[in-house]
mmCIF file with all atom_site columns, C-alpha atoms in Angstrom:
data_model
loop_
_atom_site.group_PDB
_atom_site.id
_atom_site.type_symbol
_atom_site.label_atom_id
_atom_site.label_alt_id
_atom_site.label_comp_id
_atom_site.label_asym_id
_atom_site.label_entity_id
_atom_site.label_seq_id
_atom_site.pdbx_PDB_ins_code
_atom_site.Cartn_x
_atom_site.Cartn_y
_atom_site.Cartn_z
_atom_site.occupancy
_atom_site.B_iso_or_equiv
_atom_site.pdbx_formal_charge
_atom_site.auth_seq_id
_atom_site.auth_comp_id
_atom_site.auth_asym_id
_atom_site.auth_atom_id
_atom_site.pdbx_PDB_model_num
ATOM 1   C CA . MET A 1 1   ? 132.736 -11.499 29.791 1.00 57.00 ? 819 MET A CA 1
ATOM 2   C CA . ALA A 1 2   ? 135.144 -13.442 32.023 1.00 67.00 ? 820 ALA A CA 1
ATOM 3   C CA . GLU A 1 3   ? 134.537 -17.170 32.113 1.00 70.00 ? 821 GLU A CA 1
ATOM 4   C CA . ASP A 1 4   ? 134.511 -19.030 35.419 1.00 66.00 ? 822 ASP A CA 1
ATOM 5   C CA . PRO A 1 5   ? 137.383 -21.627 35.431 1.00 66.00 ? 823 PRO A CA 1
ATOM 6   C CA . ASN A 1 6   ? 135.438 -23.742 37.940 1.00 70.00 ? 824 ASN A CA 1
ATOM 7   C CA . ILE A 1 7   ? 132.404 -24.095 35.613 1.00 81.00 ? 825 ILE A CA 1
ATOM 8   C CA . HIS A 1 8   ? 132.368 -26.398 32.565 1.00 85.00 ? 826 HIS A CA 1
ATOM 9   C CA . PRO A 1 9   ? 131.903 -24.067 29.521 1.00 87.00 ? 827 PRO A CA 1
ATOM 10  C CA . ALA A 1 10  ? 129.205 -26.332 27.980 1.00 90.00 ? 828 ALA A CA 1
ATOM 11  C CA . TRP A 1 11  ? 127.172 -26.159 31.140 1.00 89.00 ? 829 TRP A CA 1
ATOM 12  C CA . ALA A 1 12  ? 127.598 -22.411 31.409 1.00 88.00 ? 830 ALA A CA 1
ATOM 13  C CA . ALA A 1 13  ? 126.473 -21.910 27.749 1.00 91.00 ? 831 ALA A CA 1
ATOM 14  C CA . GLU A 1 14  ? 123.466 -24.200 28.285 1.00 93.00 ? 832 GLU A CA 1
ATOM 15  C CA . THR A 1 15  ? 122.472 -22.339 31.423 1.00 92.00 ? 833 THR A CA 1
ATOM 16  C CA . LYS A 1 16  ? 122.667 -18.976 29.637 1.00 93.00 ? 834 LYS A CA 1
ATOM 17  C CA . ASN A 1 17  ? 120.498 -20.405 26.777 1.00 94.00 ? 835 ASN A CA 1
ATOM 18  C CA . VAL A 1 18  ? 117.894 -21.685 29.234 1.00 93.00 ? 836 VAL A CA 1
ATOM 19  C CA . ALA A 1 19  ? 117.734 -18.171 30.883 1.00 93.00 ? 837 ALA A CA 1
ATOM 20  C CA . ARG A 1 20  ? 117.188 -16.641 27.394 1.00 95.00 ? 838 ARG A CA 1
ATOM 21  C CA . VAL A 1 21  ? 114.153 -18.838 26.643 1.00 94.00 ? 839 VAL A CA 1
ATOM 22  C CA . LEU A 1 22  ? 112.835 -18.922 30.250 1.00 94.00 ? 840 LEU A CA 1
ATOM 23  C CA . ASP A 1 23  ? 109.950 -16.542 29.478 1.00 92.00 ? 841 ASP A CA 1
ATOM 24  C CA . ARG A 1 24  ? 108.570 -18.989 26.835 1.00 94.00 ? 842 ARG A CA 1
ATOM 25  C CA . LEU A 1 25  ? 108.558 -22.033 29.174 1.00 95.00 ? 843 LEU A CA 1
ATOM 26  C CA . ASP A 1 26  ? 105.639 -23.175 31.303 1.00 96.00 ? 844 ASP A CA 1
ATOM 27  C CA . TYR A 1 27  ? 106.250 -24.315 34.886 1.00 96.00 ? 845 TYR A CA 1
ATOM 28  C CA . TYR A 1 28  ? 106.368 -28.002 33.903 1.00 97.00 ? 846 TYR A CA 1
ATOM 29  C CA . GLN A 1 29  ? 109.013 -27.279 31.273 1.00 96.00 ? 847 GLN A CA 1
ATOM 30  C CA . VAL A 1 30  ? 110.991 -25.240 33.837 1.00 96.00 ? 848 VAL A CA 1
ATOM 31  C CA . LEU A 1 31  ? 110.990 -28.206 36.197 1.00 97.00 ? 849 LEU A CA 1
ATOM 32  C CA . GLY A 1 32  ? 111.523 -30.712 33.370 1.00 96.00 ? 850 GLY A CA 1
ATOM 33  C CA . ALA A 1 33  ? 108.434 -32.660 34.321 1.00 96.00 ? 851 ALA A CA 1
ATOM 34  C CA . PRO A 1 34  ? 105.319 -33.812 32.432 1.00 96.00 ? 852 PRO A CA 1
ATOM 35  C CA . PRO A 1 35  ? 102.042 -32.062 33.245 1.00 95.00 ? 853 PRO A CA 1
ATOM 36  C CA . ASP A 1 36  ? 100.661 -35.198 34.916 1.00 95.00 ? 854 ASP A CA 1
ATOM 37  C CA . ALA A 1 37  ? 103.692 -35.608 37.182 1.00 96.00 ? 855 ALA A CA 1
ATOM 38  C CA . PRO A 1 38  ? 102.780 -36.428 40.729 1.00 96.00 ? 856 PRO A CA 1
ATOM 39  C CA . LEU A 1 39  ? 103.755 -33.946 43.427 1.00 96.00 ? 857 LEU A CA 1
ATOM 40  C CA . GLU A 1 40  ? 106.551 -36.281 44.675 1.00 97.00 ? 858 GLU A CA 1
ATOM 41  C CA . ASP A 1 41  ? 108.270 -36.002 41.231 1.00 97.00 ? 859 ASP A CA 1
ATOM 42  C CA . LEU A 1 42  ? 107.814 -32.259 41.102 1.00 97.00 ? 860 LEU A CA 1
ATOM 43  C CA . LYS A 1 43  ? 109.367 -31.991 44.551 1.00 97.00 ? 861 LYS A CA 1
ATOM 44  C CA . ARG A 1 44  ? 112.319 -34.128 43.529 1.00 97.00 ? 862 ARG A CA 1
ATOM 45  C CA . ARG A 1 45  ? 112.931 -32.088 40.396 1.00 97.00 ? 863 ARG A CA 1
ATOM 46  C CA . TYR A 1 46  ? 112.603 -28.852 42.346 1.00 97.00 ? 864 TYR A CA 1
ATOM 47  C CA . HIS A 1 47  ? 115.265 -29.883 44.898 1.00 97.00 ? 865 HIS A CA 1
ATOM 48  C CA . GLN A 1 48  ? 117.597 -31.142 42.206 1.00 97.00 ? 866 GLN A CA 1
ATOM 49  C CA . LEU A 1 49  ? 117.311 -27.931 40.182 1.00 96.00 ? 867 LEU A CA 1
ATOM 50  C CA . GLN A 1 50  ? 117.747 -25.745 43.259 1.00 95.00 ? 868 GLN A CA 1
ATOM 51  C CA . ARG A 1 51  ? 120.965 -27.598 44.035 1.00 93.00 ? 869 ARG A CA 1
ATOM 52  C CA . ASN A 1 52  ? 122.169 -27.099 40.446 1.00 92.00 ? 870 ASN A CA 1
ATOM 53  C CA . TYR A 1 53  ? 121.205 -23.443 40.203 1.00 92.00 ? 871 TYR A CA 1
ATOM 54  C CA . HIS A 1 54  ? 121.545 -22.148 43.709 1.00 92.00 ? 872 HIS A CA 1
ATOM 55  C CA . PRO A 1 55  ? 122.731 -18.540 43.356 1.00 90.00 ? 873 PRO A CA 1
ATOM 56  C CA . ASP A 1 56  ? 125.055 -18.778 46.368 1.00 90.00 ? 874 ASP A CA 1
ATOM 57  C CA . SER A 1 57  ? 127.085 -21.279 44.545 1.00 87.00 ? 875 SER A CA 1
ATOM 58  C CA . PHE A 1 58  ? 127.802 -18.780 41.771 1.00 86.00 ? 876 PHE A CA 1
ATOM 59  C CA . PHE A 1 59  ? 128.197 -15.655 43.912 1.00 85.00 ? 877 PHE A CA 1
ATOM 60  C CA . ASN A 1 60  ? 131.945 -15.343 43.309 1.00 85.00 ? 878 ASN A CA 1
ATOM 61  C CA . SER A 1 61  ? 131.856 -16.296 39.630 1.00 86.00 ? 879 SER A CA 1
ATOM 62  C CA . PRO A 1 62  ? 133.581 -13.695 37.411 1.00 89.00 ? 880 PRO A CA 1
ATOM 63  C CA . ASP A 1 63  ? 130.957 -14.447 34.687 1.00 88.00 ? 881 ASP A CA 1
ATOM 64  C CA . ARG A 1 64  ? 128.219 -11.918 35.429 1.00 91.00 ? 882 ARG A CA 1
ATOM 65  C CA . GLU A 1 65  ? 125.966 -13.256 32.623 1.00 93.00 ? 883 GLU A CA 1
ATOM 66  C CA . LEU A 1 66  ? 126.148 -16.697 34.215 1.00 91.00 ? 884 LEU A CA 1
ATOM 67  C CA . ARG A 1 67  ? 125.409 -15.317 37.682 1.00 92.00 ? 885 ARG A CA 1
ATOM 68  C CA . ASP A 1 68  ? 122.351 -13.501 36.299 1.00 94.00 ? 886 ASP A CA 1
ATOM 69  C CA . ALA A 1 69  ? 121.156 -16.588 34.333 1.00 93.00 ? 887 ALA A CA 1
ATOM 70  C CA . VAL A 1 70  ? 121.476 -18.760 37.370 1.00 93.00 ? 888 VAL A CA 1
ATOM 71  C CA . LEU A 1 71  ? 119.567 -16.300 39.536 1.00 95.00 ? 889 LEU A CA 1
ATOM 72  C CA . ARG A 1 72  ? 116.733 -16.013 36.977 1.00 95.00 ? 890 ARG A CA 1
ATOM 73  C CA . ILE A 1 73  ? 116.490 -19.825 36.637 1.00 96.00 ? 891 ILE A CA 1
ATOM 74  C CA . ALA A 1 74  ? 116.522 -20.350 40.450 1.00 95.00 ? 892 ALA A CA 1
ATOM 75  C CA . LYS A 1 75  ? 113.710 -17.814 40.885 1.00 95.00 ? 893 LYS A CA 1
ATOM 76  C CA . ARG A 1 76  ? 111.588 -19.413 38.186 1.00 96.00 ? 894 ARG A CA 1
ATOM 77  C CA . VAL A 1 77  ? 112.221 -22.911 39.538 1.00 96.00 ? 895 VAL A CA 1
ATOM 78  C CA . ALA A 1 78  ? 110.980 -21.792 43.010 1.00 96.00 ? 896 ALA A CA 1
ATOM 79  C CA . GLU A 1 79  ? 108.011 -19.982 41.504 1.00 94.00 ? 897 GLU A CA 1
ATOM 80  C CA . ALA A 1 80  ? 107.062 -23.077 39.491 1.00 96.00 ? 898 ALA A CA 1
ATOM 81  C CA . TYR A 1 81  ? 107.230 -25.309 42.545 1.00 97.00 ? 899 TYR A CA 1
ATOM 82  C CA . VAL A 1 82  ? 105.163 -22.980 44.724 1.00 95.00 ? 900 VAL A CA 1
ATOM 83  C CA . ILE A 1 83  ? 102.357 -22.895 42.153 1.00 94.00 ? 901 ILE A CA 1
ATOM 84  C CA . LEU A 1 84  ? 102.421 -26.578 41.159 1.00 96.00 ? 902 LEU A CA 1
ATOM 85  C CA . ARG A 1 85  ? 102.474 -27.935 44.724 1.00 96.00 ? 903 ARG A CA 1
ATOM 86  C CA . ASP A 1 86  ? 99.158  -26.146 45.537 1.00 93.00 ? 904 ASP A CA 1
ATOM 87  C CA . PRO A 1 87  ? 96.308  -28.222 44.112 1.00 92.00 ? 905 PRO A CA 1
ATOM 88  C CA . GLU A 1 88  ? 93.966  -25.291 43.483 1.00 87.00 ? 906 GLU A CA 1
ATOM 89  C CA . LYS A 1 89  ? 96.631  -23.086 41.903 1.00 89.00 ? 907 LYS A CA 1
ATOM 90  C CA . ARG A 1 90  ? 97.914  -25.974 39.819 1.00 93.00 ? 908 ARG A CA 1
ATOM 91  C CA . ALA A 1 91  ? 94.416  -26.784 38.521 1.00 90.00 ? 909 ALA A CA 1
ATOM 92  C CA . LEU A 1 92  ? 93.878  -23.151 37.504 1.00 86.00 ? 910 LEU A CA 1
ATOM 93  C CA . TYR A 1 93  ? 97.320  -22.916 35.971 1.00 91.00 ? 911 TYR A CA 1
ATOM 94  C CA . ASP A 1 94  ? 96.773  -26.113 33.943 1.00 93.00 ? 912 ASP A CA 1
ATOM 95  C CA . GLN A 1 95  ? 93.473  -24.812 32.673 1.00 89.00 ? 913 GLN A CA 1
ATOM 96  C CA . ARG A 1 96  ? 94.914  -21.533 31.655 1.00 87.00 ? 914 ARG A CA 1
ATOM 97  C CA . ILE A 1 97  ? 98.039  -22.901 29.816 1.00 92.00 ? 915 ILE A CA 1
ATOM 98  C CA . GLN A 1 98  ? 95.782  -25.353 27.916 1.00 91.00 ? 916 GLN A CA 1
ATOM 99  C CA . GLY A 1 99  ? 93.685  -22.439 26.638 1.00 84.00 ? 917 GLY A CA 1
ATOM 100 C CA . PRO A 1 100 ? 94.045  -20.351 23.491 1.00 87.00 ? 918 PRO A CA 1
ATOM 101 C CA . ASP A 1 101 ? 96.087  -17.637 25.189 1.00 86.00 ? 919 ASP A CA 1
ATOM 102 C CA . ARG A 1 102 ? 98.668  -20.028 26.582 1.00 89.00 ? 920 ARG A CA 1
ATOM 103 C CA . ASP A 1 103 ? 101.633 -17.694 26.142 1.00 88.00 ? 921 ASP A CA 1
ATOM 104 C CA . LYS A 1 104 ? 99.843  -15.017 28.239 1.00 85.00 ? 922 LYS A CA 1
ATOM 105 C CA . HIS A 1 105 ? 99.437  -17.456 31.145 1.00 83.00 ? 923 HIS A CA 1
ATOM 106 C CA . LEU A 1 106 ? 102.805 -19.083 31.453 1.00 88.00 ? 924 LEU A CA 1
ATOM 107 C CA . ARG A 1 107 ? 103.331 -17.369 34.766 1.00 88.00 ? 925 ARG A CA 1
ATOM 108 C CA . TYR A 1 108 ? 100.890 -17.443 37.608 1.00 82.00 ? 926 TYR A CA 1
ATOM 109 C CA . THR A 1 109 ? 100.159 -13.836 38.576 1.00 77.00 ? 927 THR A CA 1
ATOM 110 C CA . GLU A 1 110 ? 98.357  -11.987 41.336 1.00 73.00 ? 928 GLU A CA 1
ATOM 111 C CA . GLU A 1 111 ? 95.542  -11.573 38.772 1.00 77.00 ? 929 GLU A CA 1
ATOM 112 C CA . SER A 1 112 ? 95.382  -15.418 38.507 1.00 74.00 ? 930 SER A CA 1
ATOM 113 C CA . ASP A 1 113 ? 95.104  -15.644 42.265 1.00 73.00 ? 931 ASP A CA 1
ATOM 114 C CA . GLN A 1 114 ? 92.284  -13.058 42.340 1.00 77.00 ? 932 GLN A CA 1
ATOM 115 C CA . GLU A 1 115 ? 90.342  -15.070 39.685 1.00 76.00 ? 933 GLU A CA 1
ATOM 116 C CA . ARG A 1 116 ? 90.856  -18.245 41.790 1.00 71.00 ? 934 ARG A CA 1
ATOM 117 C CA . ARG A 1 117 ? 89.542  -16.501 44.884 1.00 73.00 ? 935 ARG A CA 1
ATOM 118 C CA . LYS A 1 118 ? 86.580  -15.055 43.000 1.00 73.00 ? 936 LYS A CA 1
ATOM 119 C CA . ALA A 1 119 ? 85.738  -18.536 41.631 1.00 71.00 ? 937 ALA A CA 1
ATOM 120 C CA . GLN A 1 120 ? 85.859  -19.945 45.143 1.00 68.00 ? 938 GLN A CA 1
ATOM 121 C CA . LEU A 1 121 ? 83.457  -17.225 46.348 1.00 63.00 ? 939 LEU A CA 1
ATOM 122 C CA . GLU A 1 122 ? 81.075  -17.809 43.455 1.00 66.00 ? 940 GLU A CA 1
ATOM 123 C CA . ALA A 1 123 ? 81.179  -21.564 44.141 1.00 70.00 ? 941 ALA A CA 1
ATOM 124 C CA . ALA A 1 124 ? 79.806  -20.809 47.600 1.00 76.00 ? 942 ALA A CA 1
ATOM 125 C CA . GLY A 1 125 ? 77.237  -18.336 46.232 1.00 80.00 ? 943 GLY A CA 1
ATOM 126 C CA . LYS A 1 126 ? 76.962  -15.695 43.571 1.00 82.00 ? 944 LYS A CA 1
ATOM 127 C CA . THR A 1 127 ? 74.978  -13.130 45.532 1.00 87.00 ? 945 THR A CA 1
ATOM 128 C CA . PRO A 1 128 ? 75.963  -11.646 48.859 1.00 88.00 ? 946 PRO A CA 1
ATOM 129 C CA . GLN A 1 129 ? 72.736  -12.908 50.387 1.00 91.00 ? 947 GLN A CA 1
ATOM 130 C CA . GLY A 1 130 ? 73.324  -16.451 49.097 1.00 89.00 ? 948 GLY A CA 1
ATOM 131 C CA . GLN A 1 131 ? 76.919  -16.408 50.302 1.00 88.00 ? 949 GLN A CA 1
ATOM 132 C CA . ASN A 1 132 ? 75.972  -15.158 53.821 1.00 91.00 ? 950 ASN A CA 1
ATOM 133 C CA . LEU A 1 133 ? 73.193  -17.639 54.172 1.00 92.00 ? 951 LEU A CA 1
ATOM 134 C CA . PHE A 1 134 ? 75.321  -20.537 52.990 1.00 91.00 ? 952 PHE A CA 1
ATOM 135 C CA . ARG A 1 135 ? 78.099  -19.480 55.444 1.00 89.00 ? 953 ARG A CA 1
ATOM 136 C CA . LYS A 1 136 ? 75.433  -19.339 58.261 1.00 93.00 ? 954 LYS A CA 1
ATOM 137 C CA . ALA A 1 137 ? 74.204  -22.794 57.228 1.00 91.00 ? 955 ALA A CA 1
ATOM 138 C CA . GLN A 1 138 ? 77.761  -24.157 57.379 1.00 89.00 ? 956 GLN A CA 1
ATOM 139 C CA . GLU A 1 139 ? 78.139  -22.669 60.869 1.00 92.00 ? 957 GLU A CA 1
ATOM 140 C CA . SER A 1 140 ? 74.821  -24.146 61.991 1.00 92.00 ? 958 SER A CA 1
ATOM 141 C CA . ILE A 1 141 ? 75.863  -27.563 60.665 1.00 89.00 ? 959 ILE A CA 1
ATOM 142 C CA . ALA A 1 142 ? 79.145  -27.394 62.569 1.00 89.00 ? 960 ALA A CA 1
ATOM 143 C CA . ALA A 1 143 ? 77.196  -26.421 65.692 1.00 92.00 ? 961 ALA A CA 1
ATOM 144 C CA . GLY A 1 144 ? 74.813  -29.337 65.226 1.00 90.00 ? 962 GLY A CA 1
ATOM 145 C CA . ASN A 1 145 ? 71.748  -27.107 64.575 1.00 93.00 ? 963 ASN A CA 1
ATOM 146 C CA . LEU A 1 146 ? 70.515  -28.957 61.478 1.00 92.00 ? 964 LEU A CA 1
ATOM 147 C CA . ASP A 1 147 ? 67.031  -27.254 61.448 1.00 93.00 ? 965 ASP A CA 1
ATOM 148 C CA . ALA A 1 148 ? 68.582  -23.757 61.313 1.00 95.00 ? 966 ALA A CA 1
ATOM 149 C CA . ALA A 1 149 ? 71.004  -24.919 58.597 1.00 93.00 ? 967 ALA A CA 1
ATOM 150 C CA . ALA A 1 150 ? 68.130  -26.338 56.455 1.00 94.00 ? 968 ALA A CA 1
ATOM 151 C CA . ARG A 1 151 ? 66.173  -23.075 56.925 1.00 96.00 ? 969 ARG A CA 1
ATOM 152 C CA . ASP A 1 152 ? 69.223  -20.989 55.801 1.00 94.00 ? 970 ASP A CA 1
ATOM 153 C CA . LEU A 1 153 ? 69.880  -23.218 52.785 1.00 93.00 ? 971 LEU A CA 1
ATOM 154 C CA . ARG A 1 154 ? 66.204  -23.001 51.670 1.00 95.00 ? 972 ARG A CA 1
ATOM 155 C CA . THR A 1 155 ? 66.366  -19.216 51.974 1.00 95.00 ? 973 THR A CA 1
ATOM 156 C CA . ALA A 1 156 ? 69.695  -19.159 50.094 1.00 92.00 ? 974 ALA A CA 1
ATOM 157 C CA . LEU A 1 157 ? 67.951  -21.056 47.265 1.00 93.00 ? 975 LEU A CA 1
ATOM 158 C CA . ILE A 1 158 ? 65.416  -18.253 47.012 1.00 94.00 ? 976 ILE A CA 1
ATOM 159 C CA . PHE A 1 159 ? 68.298  -15.919 46.018 1.00 92.00 ? 977 PHE A CA 1
ATOM 160 C CA . GLU A 1 160 ? 70.087  -18.530 43.946 1.00 89.00 ? 978 GLU A CA 1
ATOM 161 C CA . PRO A 1 161 ? 67.717  -21.163 42.717 1.00 91.00 ? 979 PRO A CA 1
ATOM 162 C CA . ASP A 1 162 ? 70.312  -22.582 40.298 1.00 88.00 ? 980 ASP A CA 1
ATOM 163 C CA . SER A 1 163 ? 73.017  -23.188 42.854 1.00 87.00 ? 981 SER A CA 1
ATOM 164 C CA . GLU A 1 164 ? 73.964  -26.891 42.671 1.00 85.00 ? 982 GLU A CA 1
ATOM 165 C CA . LEU A 1 165 ? 76.009  -26.482 45.792 1.00 85.00 ? 983 LEU A CA 1
ATOM 166 C CA . PHE A 1 166 ? 73.131  -25.188 47.840 1.00 90.00 ? 984 PHE A CA 1
ATOM 167 C CA . LYS A 1 167 ? 70.839  -27.926 46.500 1.00 91.00 ? 985 LYS A CA 1
ATOM 168 C CA . ARG A 1 168 ? 73.387  -30.687 47.156 1.00 89.00 ? 986 ARG A CA 1
ATOM 169 C CA . THR A 1 169 ? 74.132  -29.438 50.634 1.00 90.00 ? 987 THR A CA 1
ATOM 170 C CA . LEU A 1 170 ? 70.462  -29.278 51.508 1.00 92.00 ? 988 LEU A CA 1
ATOM 171 C CA . ASP A 1 171 ? 69.840  -32.748 50.123 1.00 93.00 ? 989 ASP A CA 1
ATOM 172 C CA . GLU A 1 172 ? 72.754  -34.150 52.121 1.00 91.00 ? 990 GLU A CA 1
ATOM 173 C CA . LEU A 1 173 ? 71.497  -32.310 55.222 1.00 90.00 ? 991 LEU A CA 1
ATOM 174 C CA . MET A 1 174 ? 67.988  -33.683 54.828 1.00 92.00 ? 992 MET A CA 1
ATOM 175 C CA . ALA A 1 175 ? 69.354  -37.237 54.390 1.00 90.00 ? 993 ALA A CA 1
ATOM 176 C CA . ARG A 1 176 ? 71.415  -36.763 57.519 1.00 86.00 ? 994 ARG A CA 1
ATOM 177 C CA . LYS A 1 177 ? 68.415  -35.517 59.444 1.00 84.00 ? 995 LYS A CA 1
ATOM 178 C CA . SER A 1 178 ? 66.174  -38.383 58.305 1.00 86.00 ? 996 SER A CA 1
ATOM 179 C CA . SER A 1 179 ? 68.827  -40.989 59.178 1.00 83.00 ? 997 SER A CA 1
ATOM 180 C CA . SER A 1 180 ? 69.272  -39.549 62.698 1.00 76.00 ? 998 SER A CA 1
ATOM 181 C CA . SER A 1 181 ? 65.471  -39.600 63.294 1.00 67.00 ? 999 SER A CA 1
#
């Protein structure tokens, strides 16, 4: 393993160590930020780390292990920022890393994204009929047809009588109708 004369040996050793433990770090640890960090802080940390670990800066380094370590770190830093800057993905990620299977959820996967999309669909209805009627009601509200929207919401509640979203939307709609009368 040839050392790079342009890189401080202590920094190179630390970078290689970080790359070795990378799979045990959550995204906040990767960015060096607390879990309650505002987006602005995450963005600042991301840009700082990308400058420090940009693979192009190490392209000609004779130390292959260092080049590989830098590339792994840069990829994980970018991955962390992409997930944590999205409020929905961040909320799901936070929930999952605080659970009992934390180590299994340190990385946001396609499976995580599918779960998020499924939860969003279920939030707008659990049955196909309820989902379709709720969507129609939303379209009717947008078009200003409040009577049709109320009818669709009442019908949706037949399919999903426990839906808090349907009930709340209907209540808001009825309040809106009565205030405009």
